[in-house]
PDB file of C-alpha atoms in Angstrom:
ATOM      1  CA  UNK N   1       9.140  -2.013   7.436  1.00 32.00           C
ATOM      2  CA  UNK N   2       8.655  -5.641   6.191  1.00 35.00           C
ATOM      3  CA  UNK N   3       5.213  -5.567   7.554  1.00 37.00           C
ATOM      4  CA  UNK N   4       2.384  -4.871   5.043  1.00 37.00           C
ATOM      5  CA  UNK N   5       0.620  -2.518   7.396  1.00 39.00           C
ATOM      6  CA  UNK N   6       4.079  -0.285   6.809  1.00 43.00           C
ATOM      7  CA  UNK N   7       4.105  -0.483   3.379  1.00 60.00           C
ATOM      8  CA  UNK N   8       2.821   2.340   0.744  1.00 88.00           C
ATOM      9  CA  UNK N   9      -1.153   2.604   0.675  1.00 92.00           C
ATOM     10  CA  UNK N  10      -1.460   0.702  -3.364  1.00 94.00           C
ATOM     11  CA  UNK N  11       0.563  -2.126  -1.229  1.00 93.00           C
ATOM     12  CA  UNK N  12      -1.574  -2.592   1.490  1.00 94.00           C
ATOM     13  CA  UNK N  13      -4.798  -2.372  -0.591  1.00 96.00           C
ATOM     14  CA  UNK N  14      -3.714  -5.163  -2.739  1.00 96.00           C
ATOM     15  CA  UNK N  15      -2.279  -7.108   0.373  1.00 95.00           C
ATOM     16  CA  UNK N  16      -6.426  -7.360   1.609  1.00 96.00           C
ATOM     17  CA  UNK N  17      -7.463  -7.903  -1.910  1.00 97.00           C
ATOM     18  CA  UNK N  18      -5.222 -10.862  -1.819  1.00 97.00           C
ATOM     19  CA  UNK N  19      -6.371 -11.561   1.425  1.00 95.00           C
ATOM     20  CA  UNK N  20     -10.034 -12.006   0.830  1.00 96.00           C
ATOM     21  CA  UNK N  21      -9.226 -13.653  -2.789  1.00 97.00           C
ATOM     22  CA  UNK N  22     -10.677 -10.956  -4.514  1.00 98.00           C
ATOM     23  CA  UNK N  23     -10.357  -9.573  -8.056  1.00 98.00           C
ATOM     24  CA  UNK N  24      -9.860  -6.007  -8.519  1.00 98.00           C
ATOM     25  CA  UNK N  25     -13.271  -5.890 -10.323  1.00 98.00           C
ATOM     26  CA  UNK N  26     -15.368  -7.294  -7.376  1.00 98.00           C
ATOM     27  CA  UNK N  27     -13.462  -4.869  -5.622  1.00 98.00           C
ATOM     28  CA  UNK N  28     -14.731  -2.344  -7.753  1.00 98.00           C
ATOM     29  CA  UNK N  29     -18.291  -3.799  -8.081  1.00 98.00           C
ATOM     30  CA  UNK N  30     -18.560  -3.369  -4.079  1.00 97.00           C
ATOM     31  CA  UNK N  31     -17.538   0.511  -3.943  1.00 97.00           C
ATOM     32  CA  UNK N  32     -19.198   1.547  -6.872  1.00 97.00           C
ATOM     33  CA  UNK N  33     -15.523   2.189  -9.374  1.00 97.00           C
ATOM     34  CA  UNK N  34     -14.035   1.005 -11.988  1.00 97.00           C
ATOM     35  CA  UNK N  35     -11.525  -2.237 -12.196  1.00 96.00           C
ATOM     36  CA  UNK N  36      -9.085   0.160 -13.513  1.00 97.00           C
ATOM     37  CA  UNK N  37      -9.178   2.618 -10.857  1.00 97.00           C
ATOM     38  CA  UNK N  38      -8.757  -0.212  -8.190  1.00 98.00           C
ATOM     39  CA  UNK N  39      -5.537  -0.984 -10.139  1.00 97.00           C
ATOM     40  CA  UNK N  40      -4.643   2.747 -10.133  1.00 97.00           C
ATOM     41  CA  UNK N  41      -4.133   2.836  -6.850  1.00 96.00           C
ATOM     42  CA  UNK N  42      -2.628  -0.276  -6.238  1.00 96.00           C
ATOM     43  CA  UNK N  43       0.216   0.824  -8.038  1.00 95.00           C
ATOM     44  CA  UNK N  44      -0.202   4.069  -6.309  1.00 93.00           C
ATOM     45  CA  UNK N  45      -0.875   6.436  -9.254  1.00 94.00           C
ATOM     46  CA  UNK N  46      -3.865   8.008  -7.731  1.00 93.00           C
ATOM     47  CA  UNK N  47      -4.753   8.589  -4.310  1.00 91.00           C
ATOM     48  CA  UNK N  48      -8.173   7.729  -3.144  1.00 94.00           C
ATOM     49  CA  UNK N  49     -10.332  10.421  -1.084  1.00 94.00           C
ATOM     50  CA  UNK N  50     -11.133   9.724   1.996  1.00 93.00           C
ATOM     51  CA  UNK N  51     -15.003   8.558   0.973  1.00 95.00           C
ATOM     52  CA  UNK N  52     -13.252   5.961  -1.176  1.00 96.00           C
ATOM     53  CA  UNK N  53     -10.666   4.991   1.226  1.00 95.00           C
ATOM     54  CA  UNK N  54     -13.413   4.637   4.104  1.00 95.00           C
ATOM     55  CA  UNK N  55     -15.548   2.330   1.705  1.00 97.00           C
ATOM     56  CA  UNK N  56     -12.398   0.165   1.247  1.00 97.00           C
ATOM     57  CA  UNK N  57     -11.544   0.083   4.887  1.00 96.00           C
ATOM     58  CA  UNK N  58     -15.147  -0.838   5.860  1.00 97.00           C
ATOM     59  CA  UNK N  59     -15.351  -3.295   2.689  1.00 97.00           C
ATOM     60  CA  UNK N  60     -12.442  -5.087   3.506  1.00 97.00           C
ATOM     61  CA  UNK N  61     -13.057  -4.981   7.520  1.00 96.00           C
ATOM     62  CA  UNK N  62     -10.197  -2.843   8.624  1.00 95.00           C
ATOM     63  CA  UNK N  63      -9.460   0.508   9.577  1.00 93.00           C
ATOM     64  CA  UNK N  64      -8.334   2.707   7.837  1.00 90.00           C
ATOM     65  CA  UNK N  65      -4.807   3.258   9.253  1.00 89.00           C
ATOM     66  CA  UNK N  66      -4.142  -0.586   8.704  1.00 88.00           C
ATOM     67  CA  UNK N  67      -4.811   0.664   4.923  1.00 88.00           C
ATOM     68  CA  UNK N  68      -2.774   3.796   5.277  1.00 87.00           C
ATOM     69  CA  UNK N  69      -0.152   2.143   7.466  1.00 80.00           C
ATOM     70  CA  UNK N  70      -0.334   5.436  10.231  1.00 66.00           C
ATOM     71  CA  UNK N  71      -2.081   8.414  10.567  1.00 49.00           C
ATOM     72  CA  UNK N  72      -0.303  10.770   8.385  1.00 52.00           C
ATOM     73  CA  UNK N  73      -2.527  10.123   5.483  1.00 51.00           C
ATOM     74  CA  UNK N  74      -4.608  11.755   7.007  1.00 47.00           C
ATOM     75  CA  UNK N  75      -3.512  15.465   8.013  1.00 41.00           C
TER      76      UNK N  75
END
């Protein structure tokens, strides 16, 4: 469970915003939301849809189940 791909979704999206050296506005500049929703669910408090979780996959260059850390997000 150590690895980040394992850890909760707001973990994992913050792990490739660190990654690329990001801030959560560019983030937010590239999907088309707010700063403050970026940090929303980084700390997990809302749960993106699927649109929003696709951009962020494709944005950051992974799929989504590296984001999600398995497929159960998605049933």
């Amino acid at each position: 469970m150590g690895d980040y791909m394992y850890g909760s979704l707001g973990a994992n999206l913050r792990v490739q915003r660190f990654k690329k050296n990001l801030t959560q506005e560019e983030v937010a500049k590239a999907i088309g939301t707010s700063h403050s929703m970026i940090g929303r669910y980084e700390r997990n408090k809302t749960r993106p849809r699927r649109g929003t979780l696709q951009k962020l996959a494709d944005f950051y260059g992974v799929s989504m189940e590296e984001i999600t850390g398995d497929n159960e997000f998605f049933s």
